[in-house]
Coordinates of C-alpha atoms in Angstrom, one line a residue:
X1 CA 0.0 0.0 0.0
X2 CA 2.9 2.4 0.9
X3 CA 4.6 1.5 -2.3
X4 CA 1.7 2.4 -4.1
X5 CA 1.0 5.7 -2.4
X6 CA 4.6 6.4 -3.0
X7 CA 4.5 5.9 -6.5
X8 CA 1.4 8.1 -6.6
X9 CA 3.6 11.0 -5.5
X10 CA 6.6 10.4 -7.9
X11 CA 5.0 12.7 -10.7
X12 CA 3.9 15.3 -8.0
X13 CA 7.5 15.7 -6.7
X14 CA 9.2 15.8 -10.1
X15 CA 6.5 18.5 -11.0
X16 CA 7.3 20.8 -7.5
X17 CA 11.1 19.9 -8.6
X18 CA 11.3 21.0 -12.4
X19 CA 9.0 24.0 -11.1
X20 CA 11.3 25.4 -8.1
X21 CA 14.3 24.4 -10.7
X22 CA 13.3 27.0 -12.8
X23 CA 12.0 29.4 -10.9
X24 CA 15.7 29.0 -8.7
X25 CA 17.4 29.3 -11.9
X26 CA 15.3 32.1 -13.3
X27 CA 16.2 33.9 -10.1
X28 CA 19.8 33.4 -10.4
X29 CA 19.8 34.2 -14.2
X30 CA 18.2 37.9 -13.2
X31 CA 20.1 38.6 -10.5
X32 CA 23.8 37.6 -12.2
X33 CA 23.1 40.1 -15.3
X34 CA 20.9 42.4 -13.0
X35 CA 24.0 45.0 -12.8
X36 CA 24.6 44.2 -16.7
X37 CA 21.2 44.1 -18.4
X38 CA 20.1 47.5 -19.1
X39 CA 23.8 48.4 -21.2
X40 CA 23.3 49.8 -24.2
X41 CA 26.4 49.3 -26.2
X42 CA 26.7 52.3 -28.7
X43 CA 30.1 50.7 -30.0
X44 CA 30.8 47.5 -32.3
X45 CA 34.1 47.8 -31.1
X46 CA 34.6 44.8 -28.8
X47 CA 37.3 46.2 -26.6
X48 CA 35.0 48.9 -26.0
X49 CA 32.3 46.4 -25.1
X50 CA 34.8 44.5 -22.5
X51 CA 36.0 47.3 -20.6
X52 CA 32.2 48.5 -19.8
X53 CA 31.4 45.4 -19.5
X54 CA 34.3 44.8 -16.7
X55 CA 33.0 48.2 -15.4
X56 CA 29.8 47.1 -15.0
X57 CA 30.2 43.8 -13.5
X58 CA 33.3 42.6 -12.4
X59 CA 33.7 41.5 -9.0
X60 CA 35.7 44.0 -7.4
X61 CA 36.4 47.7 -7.8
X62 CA 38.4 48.3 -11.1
X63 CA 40.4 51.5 -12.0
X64 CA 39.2 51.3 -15.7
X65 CA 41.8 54.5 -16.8
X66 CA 45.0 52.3 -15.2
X67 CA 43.9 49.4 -17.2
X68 CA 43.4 51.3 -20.2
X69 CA 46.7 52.9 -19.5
X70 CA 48.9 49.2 -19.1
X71 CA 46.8 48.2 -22.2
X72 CA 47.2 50.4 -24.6
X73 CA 51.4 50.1 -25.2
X74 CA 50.7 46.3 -25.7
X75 CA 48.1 47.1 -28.0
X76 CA 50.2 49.3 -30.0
X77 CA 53.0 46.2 -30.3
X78 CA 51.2 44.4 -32.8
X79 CA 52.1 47.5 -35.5
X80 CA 55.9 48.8 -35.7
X81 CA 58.1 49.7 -33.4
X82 CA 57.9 53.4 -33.9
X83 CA 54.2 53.4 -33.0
X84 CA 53.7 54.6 -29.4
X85 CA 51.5 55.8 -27.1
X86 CA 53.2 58.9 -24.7
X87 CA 51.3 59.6 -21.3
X88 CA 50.2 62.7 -20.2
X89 CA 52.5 62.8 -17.6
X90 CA 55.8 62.4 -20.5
X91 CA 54.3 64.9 -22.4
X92 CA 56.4 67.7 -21.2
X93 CA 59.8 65.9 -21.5
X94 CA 58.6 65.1 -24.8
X95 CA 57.9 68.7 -26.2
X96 CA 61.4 69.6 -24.2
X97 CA 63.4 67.4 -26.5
X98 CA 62.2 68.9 -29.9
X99 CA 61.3 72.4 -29.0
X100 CA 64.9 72.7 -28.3
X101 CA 64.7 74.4 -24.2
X102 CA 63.1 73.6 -21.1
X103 CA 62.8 75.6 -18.1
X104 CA 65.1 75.9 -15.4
X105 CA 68.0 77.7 -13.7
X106 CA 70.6 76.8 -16.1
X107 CA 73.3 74.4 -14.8
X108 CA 75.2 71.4 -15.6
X109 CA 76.0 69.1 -12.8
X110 CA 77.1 65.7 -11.6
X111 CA 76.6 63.7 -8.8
X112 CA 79.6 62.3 -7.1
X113 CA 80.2 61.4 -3.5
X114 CA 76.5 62.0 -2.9
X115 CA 77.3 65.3 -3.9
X116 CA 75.3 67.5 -6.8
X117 CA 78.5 69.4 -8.5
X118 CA 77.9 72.5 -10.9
X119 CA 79.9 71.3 -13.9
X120 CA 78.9 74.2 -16.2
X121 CA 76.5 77.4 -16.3
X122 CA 74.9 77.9 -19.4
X123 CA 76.1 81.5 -20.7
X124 CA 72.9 83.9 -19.9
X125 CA 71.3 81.8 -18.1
X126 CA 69.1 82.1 -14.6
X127 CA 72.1 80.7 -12.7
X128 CA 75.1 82.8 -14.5
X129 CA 73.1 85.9 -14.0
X130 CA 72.7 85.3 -9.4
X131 CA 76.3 84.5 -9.7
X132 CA 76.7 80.6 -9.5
X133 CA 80.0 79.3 -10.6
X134 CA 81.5 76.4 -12.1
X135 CA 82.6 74.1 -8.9
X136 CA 79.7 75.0 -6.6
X137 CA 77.9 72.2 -4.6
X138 CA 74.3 72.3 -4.2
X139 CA 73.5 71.3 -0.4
X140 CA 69.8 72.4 -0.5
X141 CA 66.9 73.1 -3.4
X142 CA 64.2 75.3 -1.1
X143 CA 65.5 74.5 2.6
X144 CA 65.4 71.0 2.0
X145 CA 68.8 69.0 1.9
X146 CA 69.8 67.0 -1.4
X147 CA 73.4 66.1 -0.3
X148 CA 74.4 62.9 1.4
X149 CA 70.6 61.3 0.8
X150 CA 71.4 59.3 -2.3
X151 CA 69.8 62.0 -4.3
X152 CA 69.4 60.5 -8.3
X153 CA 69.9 62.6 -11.4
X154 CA 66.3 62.7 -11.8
X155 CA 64.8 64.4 -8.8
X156 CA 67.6 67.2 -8.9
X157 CA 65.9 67.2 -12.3
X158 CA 62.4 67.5 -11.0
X159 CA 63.7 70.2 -8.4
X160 CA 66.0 72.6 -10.5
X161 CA 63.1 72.8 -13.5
X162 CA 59.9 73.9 -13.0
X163 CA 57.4 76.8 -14.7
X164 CA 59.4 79.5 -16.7
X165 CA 58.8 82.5 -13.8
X166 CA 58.8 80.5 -11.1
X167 CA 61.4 81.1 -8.4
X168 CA 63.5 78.6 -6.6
X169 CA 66.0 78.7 -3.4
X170 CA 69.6 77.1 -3.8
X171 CA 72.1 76.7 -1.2
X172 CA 75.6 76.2 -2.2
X173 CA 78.9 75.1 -0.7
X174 CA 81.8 77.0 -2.6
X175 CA 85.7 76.6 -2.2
X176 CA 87.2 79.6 0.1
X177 CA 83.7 80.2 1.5
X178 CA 83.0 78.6 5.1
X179 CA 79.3 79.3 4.9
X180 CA 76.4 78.5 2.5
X181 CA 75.3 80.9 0.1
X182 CA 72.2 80.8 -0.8
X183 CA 70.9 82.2 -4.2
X184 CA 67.2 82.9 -5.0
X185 CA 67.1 81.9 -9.2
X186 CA 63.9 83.0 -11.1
X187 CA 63.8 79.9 -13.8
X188 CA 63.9 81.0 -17.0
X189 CA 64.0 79.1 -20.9
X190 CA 67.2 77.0 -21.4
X191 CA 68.2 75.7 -24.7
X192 CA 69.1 72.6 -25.6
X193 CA 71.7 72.2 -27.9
X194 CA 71.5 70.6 -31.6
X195 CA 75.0 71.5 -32.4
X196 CA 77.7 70.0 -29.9
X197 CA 80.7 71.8 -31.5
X198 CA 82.0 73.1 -34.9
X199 CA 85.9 73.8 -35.5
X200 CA 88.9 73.4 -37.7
X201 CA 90.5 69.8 -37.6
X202 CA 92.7 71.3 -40.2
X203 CA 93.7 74.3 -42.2
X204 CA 91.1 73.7 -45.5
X205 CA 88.3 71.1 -43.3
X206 CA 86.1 71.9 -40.9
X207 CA 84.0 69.7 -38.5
X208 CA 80.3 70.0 -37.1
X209 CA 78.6 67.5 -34.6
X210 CA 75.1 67.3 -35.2
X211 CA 73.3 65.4 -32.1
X212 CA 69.9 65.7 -32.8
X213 CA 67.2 67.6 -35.1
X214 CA 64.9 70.0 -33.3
X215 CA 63.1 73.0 -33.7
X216 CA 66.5 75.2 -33.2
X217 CA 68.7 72.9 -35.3
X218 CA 68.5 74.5 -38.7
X219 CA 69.9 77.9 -37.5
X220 CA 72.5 76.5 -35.2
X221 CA 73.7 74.1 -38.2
X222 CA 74.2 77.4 -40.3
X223 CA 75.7 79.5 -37.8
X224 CA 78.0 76.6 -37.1
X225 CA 78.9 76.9 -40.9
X226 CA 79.6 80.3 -41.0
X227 CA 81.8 80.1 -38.2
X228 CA 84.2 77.4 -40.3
X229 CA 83.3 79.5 -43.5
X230 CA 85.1 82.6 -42.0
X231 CA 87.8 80.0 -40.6
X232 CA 88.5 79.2 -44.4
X233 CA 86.6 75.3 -44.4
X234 CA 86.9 74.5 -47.8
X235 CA 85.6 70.7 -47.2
X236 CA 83.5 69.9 -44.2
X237 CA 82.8 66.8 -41.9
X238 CA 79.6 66.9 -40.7
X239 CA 79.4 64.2 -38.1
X240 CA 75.7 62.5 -37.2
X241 CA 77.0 59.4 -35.2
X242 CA 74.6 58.9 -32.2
X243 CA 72.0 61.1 -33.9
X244 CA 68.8 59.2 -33.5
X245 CA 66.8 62.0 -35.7
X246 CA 63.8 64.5 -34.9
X247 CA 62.2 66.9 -37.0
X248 CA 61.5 66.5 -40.7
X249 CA 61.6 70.1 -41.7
X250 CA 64.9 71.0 -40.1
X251 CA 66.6 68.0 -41.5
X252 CA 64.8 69.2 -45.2
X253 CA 66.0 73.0 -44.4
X254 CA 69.8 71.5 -43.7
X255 CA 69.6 69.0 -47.0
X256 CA 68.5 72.2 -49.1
X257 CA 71.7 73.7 -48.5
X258 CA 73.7 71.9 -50.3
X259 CA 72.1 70.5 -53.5
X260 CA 70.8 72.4 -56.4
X261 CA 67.5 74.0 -57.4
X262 CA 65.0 70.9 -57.8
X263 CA 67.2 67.9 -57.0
X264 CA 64.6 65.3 -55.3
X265 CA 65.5 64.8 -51.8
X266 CA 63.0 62.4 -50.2
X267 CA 59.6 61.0 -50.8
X268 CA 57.2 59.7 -48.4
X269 CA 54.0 57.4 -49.1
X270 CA 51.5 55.1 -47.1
X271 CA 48.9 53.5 -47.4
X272 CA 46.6 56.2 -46.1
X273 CA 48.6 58.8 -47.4
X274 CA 49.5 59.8 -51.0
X275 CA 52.8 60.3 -52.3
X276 CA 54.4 63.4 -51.2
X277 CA 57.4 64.6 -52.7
X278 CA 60.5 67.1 -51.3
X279 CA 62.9 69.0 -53.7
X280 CA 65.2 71.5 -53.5
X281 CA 65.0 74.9 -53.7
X282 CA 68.0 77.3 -55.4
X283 CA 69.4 78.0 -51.4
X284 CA 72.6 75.6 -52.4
X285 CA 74.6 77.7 -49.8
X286 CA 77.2 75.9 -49.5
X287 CA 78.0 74.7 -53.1
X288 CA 81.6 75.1 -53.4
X289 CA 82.0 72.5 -50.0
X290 CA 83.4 69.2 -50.2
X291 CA 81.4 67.1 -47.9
X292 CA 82.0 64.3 -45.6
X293 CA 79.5 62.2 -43.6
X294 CA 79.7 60.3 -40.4
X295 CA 76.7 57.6 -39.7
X296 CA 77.0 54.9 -37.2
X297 CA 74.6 51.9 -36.4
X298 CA 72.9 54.6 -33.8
X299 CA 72.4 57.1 -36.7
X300 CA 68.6 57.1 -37.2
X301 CA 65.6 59.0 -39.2
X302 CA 66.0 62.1 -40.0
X303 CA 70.5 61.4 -39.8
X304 CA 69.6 58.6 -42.2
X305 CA 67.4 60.8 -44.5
X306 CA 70.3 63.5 -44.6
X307 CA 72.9 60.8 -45.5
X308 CA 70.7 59.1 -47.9
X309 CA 69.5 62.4 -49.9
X310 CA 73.2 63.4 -50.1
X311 CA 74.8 59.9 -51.0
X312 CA 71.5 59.3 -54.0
X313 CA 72.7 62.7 -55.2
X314 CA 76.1 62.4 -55.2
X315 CA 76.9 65.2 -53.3
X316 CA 78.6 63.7 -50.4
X317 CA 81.0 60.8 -49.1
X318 CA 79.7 58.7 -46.3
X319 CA 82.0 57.2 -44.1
X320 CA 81.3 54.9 -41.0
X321 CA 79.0 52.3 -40.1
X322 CA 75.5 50.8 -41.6
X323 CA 73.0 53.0 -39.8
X324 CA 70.2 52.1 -37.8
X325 CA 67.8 51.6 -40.4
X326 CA 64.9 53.6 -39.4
X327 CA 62.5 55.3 -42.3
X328 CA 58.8 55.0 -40.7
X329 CA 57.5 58.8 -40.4
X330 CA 55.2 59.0 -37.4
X331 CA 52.5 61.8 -36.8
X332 CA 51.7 63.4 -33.3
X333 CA 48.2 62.9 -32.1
X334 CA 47.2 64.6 -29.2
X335 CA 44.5 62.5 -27.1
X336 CA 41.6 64.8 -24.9
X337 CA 43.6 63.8 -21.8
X338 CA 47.1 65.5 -22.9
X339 CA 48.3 62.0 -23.9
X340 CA 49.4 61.8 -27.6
X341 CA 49.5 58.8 -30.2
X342 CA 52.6 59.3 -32.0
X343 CA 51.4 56.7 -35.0
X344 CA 53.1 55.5 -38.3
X345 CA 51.3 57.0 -40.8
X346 CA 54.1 56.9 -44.2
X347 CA 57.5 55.3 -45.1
X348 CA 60.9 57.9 -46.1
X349 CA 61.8 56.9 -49.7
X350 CA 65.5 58.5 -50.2
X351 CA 66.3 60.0 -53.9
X352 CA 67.1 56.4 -55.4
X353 CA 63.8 55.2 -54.2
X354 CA 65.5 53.0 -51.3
X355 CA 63.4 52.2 -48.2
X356 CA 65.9 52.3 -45.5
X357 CA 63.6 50.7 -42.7
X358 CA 64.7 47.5 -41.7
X359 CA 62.4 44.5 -41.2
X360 CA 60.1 44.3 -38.1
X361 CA 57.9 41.3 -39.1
X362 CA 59.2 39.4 -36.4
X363 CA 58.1 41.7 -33.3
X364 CA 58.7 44.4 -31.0
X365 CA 61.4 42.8 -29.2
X366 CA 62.9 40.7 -31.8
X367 CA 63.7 44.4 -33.7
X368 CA 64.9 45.5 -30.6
X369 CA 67.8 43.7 -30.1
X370 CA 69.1 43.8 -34.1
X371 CA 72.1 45.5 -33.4
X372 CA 73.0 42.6 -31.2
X373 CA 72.7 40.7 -33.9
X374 CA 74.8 42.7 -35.9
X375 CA 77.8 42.8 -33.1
X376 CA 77.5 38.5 -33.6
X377 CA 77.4 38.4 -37.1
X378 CA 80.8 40.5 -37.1
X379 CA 79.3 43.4 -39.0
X380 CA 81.0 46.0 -36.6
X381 CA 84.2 45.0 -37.8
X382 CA 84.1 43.9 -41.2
X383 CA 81.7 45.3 -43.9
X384 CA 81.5 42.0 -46.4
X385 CA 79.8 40.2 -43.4
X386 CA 76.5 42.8 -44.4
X387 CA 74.9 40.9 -47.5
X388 CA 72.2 42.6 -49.5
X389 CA 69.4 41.1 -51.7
X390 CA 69.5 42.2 -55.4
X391 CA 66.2 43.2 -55.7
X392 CA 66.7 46.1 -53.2
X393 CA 69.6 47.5 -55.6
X394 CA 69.3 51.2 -56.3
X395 CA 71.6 53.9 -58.0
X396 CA 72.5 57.2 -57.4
X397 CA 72.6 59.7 -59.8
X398 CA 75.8 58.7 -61.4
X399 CA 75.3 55.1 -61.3
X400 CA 77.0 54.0 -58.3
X401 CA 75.1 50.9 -56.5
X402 CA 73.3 51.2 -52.9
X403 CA 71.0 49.3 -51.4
X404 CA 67.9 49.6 -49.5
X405 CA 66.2 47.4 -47.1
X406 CA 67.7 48.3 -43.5
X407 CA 69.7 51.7 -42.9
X408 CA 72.0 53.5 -44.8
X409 CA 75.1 51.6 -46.3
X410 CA 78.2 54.0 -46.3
X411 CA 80.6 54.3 -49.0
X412 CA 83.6 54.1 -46.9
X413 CA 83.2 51.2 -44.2
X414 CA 85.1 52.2 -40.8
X415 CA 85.1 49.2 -38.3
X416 CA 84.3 49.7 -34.9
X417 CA 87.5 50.3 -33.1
X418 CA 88.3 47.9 -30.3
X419 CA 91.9 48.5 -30.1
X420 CA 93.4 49.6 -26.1
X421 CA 90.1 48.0 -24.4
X422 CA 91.3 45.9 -21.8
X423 CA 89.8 44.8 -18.6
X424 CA 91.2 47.3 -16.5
X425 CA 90.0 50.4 -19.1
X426 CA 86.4 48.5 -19.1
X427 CA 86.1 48.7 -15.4
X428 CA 87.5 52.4 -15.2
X429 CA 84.4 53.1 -17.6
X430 CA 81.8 51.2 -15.8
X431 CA 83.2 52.8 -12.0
X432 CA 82.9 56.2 -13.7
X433 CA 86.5 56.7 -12.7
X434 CA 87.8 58.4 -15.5
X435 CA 85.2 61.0 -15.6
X436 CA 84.9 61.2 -11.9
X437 CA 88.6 62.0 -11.4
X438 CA 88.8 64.2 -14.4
X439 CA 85.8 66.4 -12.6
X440 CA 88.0 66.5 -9.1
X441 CA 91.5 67.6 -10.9
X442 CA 89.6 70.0 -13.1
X443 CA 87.9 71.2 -9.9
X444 CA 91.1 71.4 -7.8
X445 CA 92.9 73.1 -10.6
X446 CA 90.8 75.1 -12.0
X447 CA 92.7 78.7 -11.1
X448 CA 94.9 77.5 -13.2
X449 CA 93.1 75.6 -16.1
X450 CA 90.7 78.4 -16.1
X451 CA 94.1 80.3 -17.9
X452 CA 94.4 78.0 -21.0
X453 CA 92.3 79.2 -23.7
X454 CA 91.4 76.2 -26.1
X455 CA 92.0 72.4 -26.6
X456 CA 95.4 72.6 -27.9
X457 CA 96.7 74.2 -24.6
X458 CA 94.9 72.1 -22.5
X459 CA 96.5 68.9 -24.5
X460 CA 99.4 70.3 -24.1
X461 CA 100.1 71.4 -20.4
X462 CA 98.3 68.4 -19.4
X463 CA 100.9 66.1 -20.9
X464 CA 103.4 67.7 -18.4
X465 CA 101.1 67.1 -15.5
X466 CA 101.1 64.0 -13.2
X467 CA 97.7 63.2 -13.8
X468 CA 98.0 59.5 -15.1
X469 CA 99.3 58.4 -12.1
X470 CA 96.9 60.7 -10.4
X471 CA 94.1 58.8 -11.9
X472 CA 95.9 55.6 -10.9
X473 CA 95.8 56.6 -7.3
X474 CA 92.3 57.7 -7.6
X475 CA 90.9 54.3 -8.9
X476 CA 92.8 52.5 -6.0
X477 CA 90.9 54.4 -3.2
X478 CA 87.7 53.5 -5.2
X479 CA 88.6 50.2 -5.0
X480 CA 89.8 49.2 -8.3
X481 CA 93.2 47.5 -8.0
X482 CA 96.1 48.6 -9.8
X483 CA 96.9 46.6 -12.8
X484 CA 99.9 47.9 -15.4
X485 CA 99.4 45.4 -18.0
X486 CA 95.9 46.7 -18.2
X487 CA 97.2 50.2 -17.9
X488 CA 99.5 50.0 -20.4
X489 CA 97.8 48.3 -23.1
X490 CA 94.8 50.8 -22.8
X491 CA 97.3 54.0 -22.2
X492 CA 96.5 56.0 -25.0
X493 CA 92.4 55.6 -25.1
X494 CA 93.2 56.6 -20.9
X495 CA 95.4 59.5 -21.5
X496 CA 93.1 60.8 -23.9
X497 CA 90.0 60.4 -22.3
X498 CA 91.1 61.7 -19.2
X499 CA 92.6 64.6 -21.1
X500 CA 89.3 65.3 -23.0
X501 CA 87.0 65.4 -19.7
X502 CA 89.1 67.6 -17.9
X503 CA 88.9 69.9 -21.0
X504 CA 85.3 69.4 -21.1
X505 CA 84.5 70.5 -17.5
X506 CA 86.4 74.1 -18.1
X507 CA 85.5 75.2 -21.5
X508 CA 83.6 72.8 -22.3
X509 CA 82.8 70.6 -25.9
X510 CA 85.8 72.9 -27.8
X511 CA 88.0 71.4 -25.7
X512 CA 86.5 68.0 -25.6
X513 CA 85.8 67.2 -29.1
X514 CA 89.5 68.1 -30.4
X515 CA 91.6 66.1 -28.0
X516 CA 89.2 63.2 -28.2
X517 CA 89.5 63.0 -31.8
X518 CA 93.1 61.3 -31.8
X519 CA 91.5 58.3 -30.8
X520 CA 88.4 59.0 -33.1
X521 CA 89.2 56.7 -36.0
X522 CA 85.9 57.3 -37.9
X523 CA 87.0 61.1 -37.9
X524 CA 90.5 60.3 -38.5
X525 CA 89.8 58.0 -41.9
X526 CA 87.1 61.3 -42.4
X527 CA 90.2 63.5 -42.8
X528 CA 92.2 61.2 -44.6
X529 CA 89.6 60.8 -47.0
X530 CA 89.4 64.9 -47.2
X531 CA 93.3 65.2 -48.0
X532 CA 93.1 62.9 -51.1
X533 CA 90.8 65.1 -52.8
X534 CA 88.5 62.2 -54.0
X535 CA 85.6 63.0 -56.3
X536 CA 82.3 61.0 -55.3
X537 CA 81.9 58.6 -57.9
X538 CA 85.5 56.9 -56.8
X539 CA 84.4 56.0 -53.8
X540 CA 82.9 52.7 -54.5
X541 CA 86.2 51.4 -55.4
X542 CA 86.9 52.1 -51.6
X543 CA 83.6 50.2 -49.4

């Protein structure tokens, strides 16, 4: 009887079951998507969709702007390399670098011994005009104290600049003075040199370091060349090793100078962008020059558009190493937030129709570490170890063969110089020593080195000085031991070095850049080249 009465109530319970079944799991369904369910998605775009969707409903609280933030740089790494995405909070630092000045009070320094050193003040600057001298250590930045703390580079940075107008408090210790002096600076515009140094290296050829190209770069280039015009430069080296680029109109303004009315000197195009074309005009200022350029494998952008317009054209000799191999042109977006998208938007074409970028297809990080490569594969030292496809031949006006397909190729090859590196010079450069010490003798001295007037003196009085053994002593009590094997096999590349920097720190890159050059071979095979008075088309018989 119970069995049957039992089996009477089977269908009941299955019917209460399914019933509370789906009214549970109706429940459930409207609560999980309550938060979610009344989103109206204006946007087909499905990252969009995520991130309010993650908003919305996600389980904890989310800062949607520092996700977007992270995300967007990884995003951007399925493009090129040259597409990026700056912050807000670079965007200052950014417009510093090609506007040519910041605001601040005008100073050079170091840090050594925990100690922020004035190496230079910048002529009219904030700084020079209070009175702060070459030497002084700054002990405080307004009343607070930024010696002996471990202070880093950047946060004297962040103290010294600041709004043009605003006013900041230094304390400084200075040599013969017992007490701090403190100087009240009103921060002012500094600018930020293009044009490290231009000078004689001989009677008839002059020589110009380029560093970058930025808004002020044109019309220090040119007043660079009028100063080795009125010195007599019939040739000129004009030197864009370490150059990574900048502007496209100053590097177009500097090319115009020296090629004749309508001679093409690049071409961009993209797939969203038509062809656009850039000749020259009838400037051709300096016609009657010989020239000479240096590249390197950090020579980028606009240094390799400069190169490659003059080498297509025939106009110059290019002596150094295969540059970097950079020819994506990027355009600055600014985002509502002050961020910017600095995208690729067109590829440089030189005159010979080479595309000088250099493949990317296999990533971000893979394109990263090419000149690695480059080191293994011996390119640094010998030039047949670079191999070129056929199919990226080009000519340049005359005939002569280049090739596209990854940087500019020069027409004299100038291995990297490895000579007088031994262990003992290696760690002197990684300690810092060598420039460390040259900064303390220069600062001890400087009475007297303030008396010698350019590079030549300097190279010559400190020859009679006891400085090597100086510097010796110096790298002991830092706790590098003495090694003369070391010493003596790297003498030269020491001696000069240590000459150059102590140069450097009085009168700054006139005296740098002519002392260091007699360990500069690039430069030196430069003027060798300008002595032998060769005409551009012979010198493919010299790669």
């Amino acid at each position: 009887m119970e069995n049957k009465r039992f089996t009477v109530f089977i269908p009941v319970l299955l019917a209460i079951t399914l019933i509370t079944g789906i009214l549970i799991g109706n429940l459930l369904k409207r609560n999980s998507l309550s938060p979610l369910a009344g989103l109206q998605f204006a946007s087909t775009n499905k990252i969009s969709t995520i991130l309010d969707l993650v908003q919305s409903g996600y389980v904890d609280s989310v800062n949607i702007s520092d996700v977007v933030e992270k995300a967007i740089p990884e995003i951007l790494k399925n493009f090129d390399p040259h597409t990026i995405y700056i912050p807000a909070k670079n965007m200052q630092e950014e417009q510093e670098k090609m506007s040519g000045n910041f605001s601040g009070i005008g100073v050079l320094f170091s840090i050594q011994e925990d100690t922020v050193r004035v190496i230079e003040v910048i002529s009219g600057g904030p700084s020079q005009k209070v009175g702060l001298l070459a030497g002084d250590r700054i002990v405080t930045v307004n009343d607070s104290v930024i010696a002996g703390i471990n202070i880093k580079n950047q946060k004297v940075l962040d103290l010294l600049r600041g709004k043009k107008g605003s006013i900041v408090k230094v304390g400084v210790m200075r040599a013969g003075s017992p007490e701090l002096l403190e100087f009240e600076i009103t921060r002012g515009d500094i600018p930020i040199y293009s044009v490290d140094v231009s000078y004689m290296v001989n009677k008839e050829t002059g020589y110009i370091k380029v560093s970058r190209f930025a808004e002020h770069t044109y019309r220090e280039f040119m007043e660079g060349m009028d100063k080795l015009d009125k010195q007599g430069a019939q040739k000129v080296i004009i030197d864009l090793r370490g150059n990574t680029g900048g502007y496209l109109t100053a590097v177009i303004r500097m090319v115009d100078e020296f090629l004749k009315k309508g001679e093409l000197i690049l071409y961009t195009e993209g797939f969203n962008q038509p062809r656009k074309t850039y000749t020259s005009s009838a400037h051709n200022t300096f016609a009657d020059k010989d020239v000479i350029v240096l590249i390197d494998e950090y020579s980028a952008s606009a240094s390799e558009i400069f190169a490659g317009a003059l080498q297509d054209n025939d106009r110059a000799i290019i002596v150094g190493r295969r540059s970097f191999g950079k020819g994506l042109v990027q355009e600055q977006i600014p985002l509502f937030d002050g961020s910017a998208l600095r995208l690729t938007v067109a590829r440089y074409y030189t005159p010979s129709g080479r595309c000088i970028q250099k493949p990317y297809d296999k990533g971000v990080d893979q394109y990263s570490q090419d000149l690695i490569e480059r080191i293994h594969h011996g390119e640094m030292e010998e030039s047949d170890s670079i191999h070129f496809k056929e199919s990226l031949k080009y000519h340049t006006k005359s005939g002569r063969v280049v090739y596209g397909g990854g940087g500019i190729m020069p027409d004299i090859f100038v291995p990297a110089d490895t000579t007088g590196i031994s262990e003992y010079f290696i760690k002197l450069t990684q300690k810092g020593i060598i420039y460390q010490y040259a900064y303390a003798y220069a600062d001890r001295e400087r009475e007297t080195l303030n008396k010698l007037a350019n590079a030549d003196e300097f190279n010559s009085y400190l020859d009679k000085q006891d400085i090597f053994n100086g510097l010796i002593r110096y790298a002991v009590k830092k706790g590098l031991p003495r090694d003369p094997a070391g010493f003596k096999e790297s003498e030269l590349v020491i001696k000069t070095q240590l000459k150059a920097s102590i140069a450097r720190n009085i009168i700054g890159e006139e005296g740098y850049f002519p002392i260091i050059k007699q360990i500069d071979t690039t430069l030196l095979k430069a003027i060798e080249v300008s002595k032998q008075n060769l005409v551009v088309e012979e010198v493919g018989l010299m790669r």
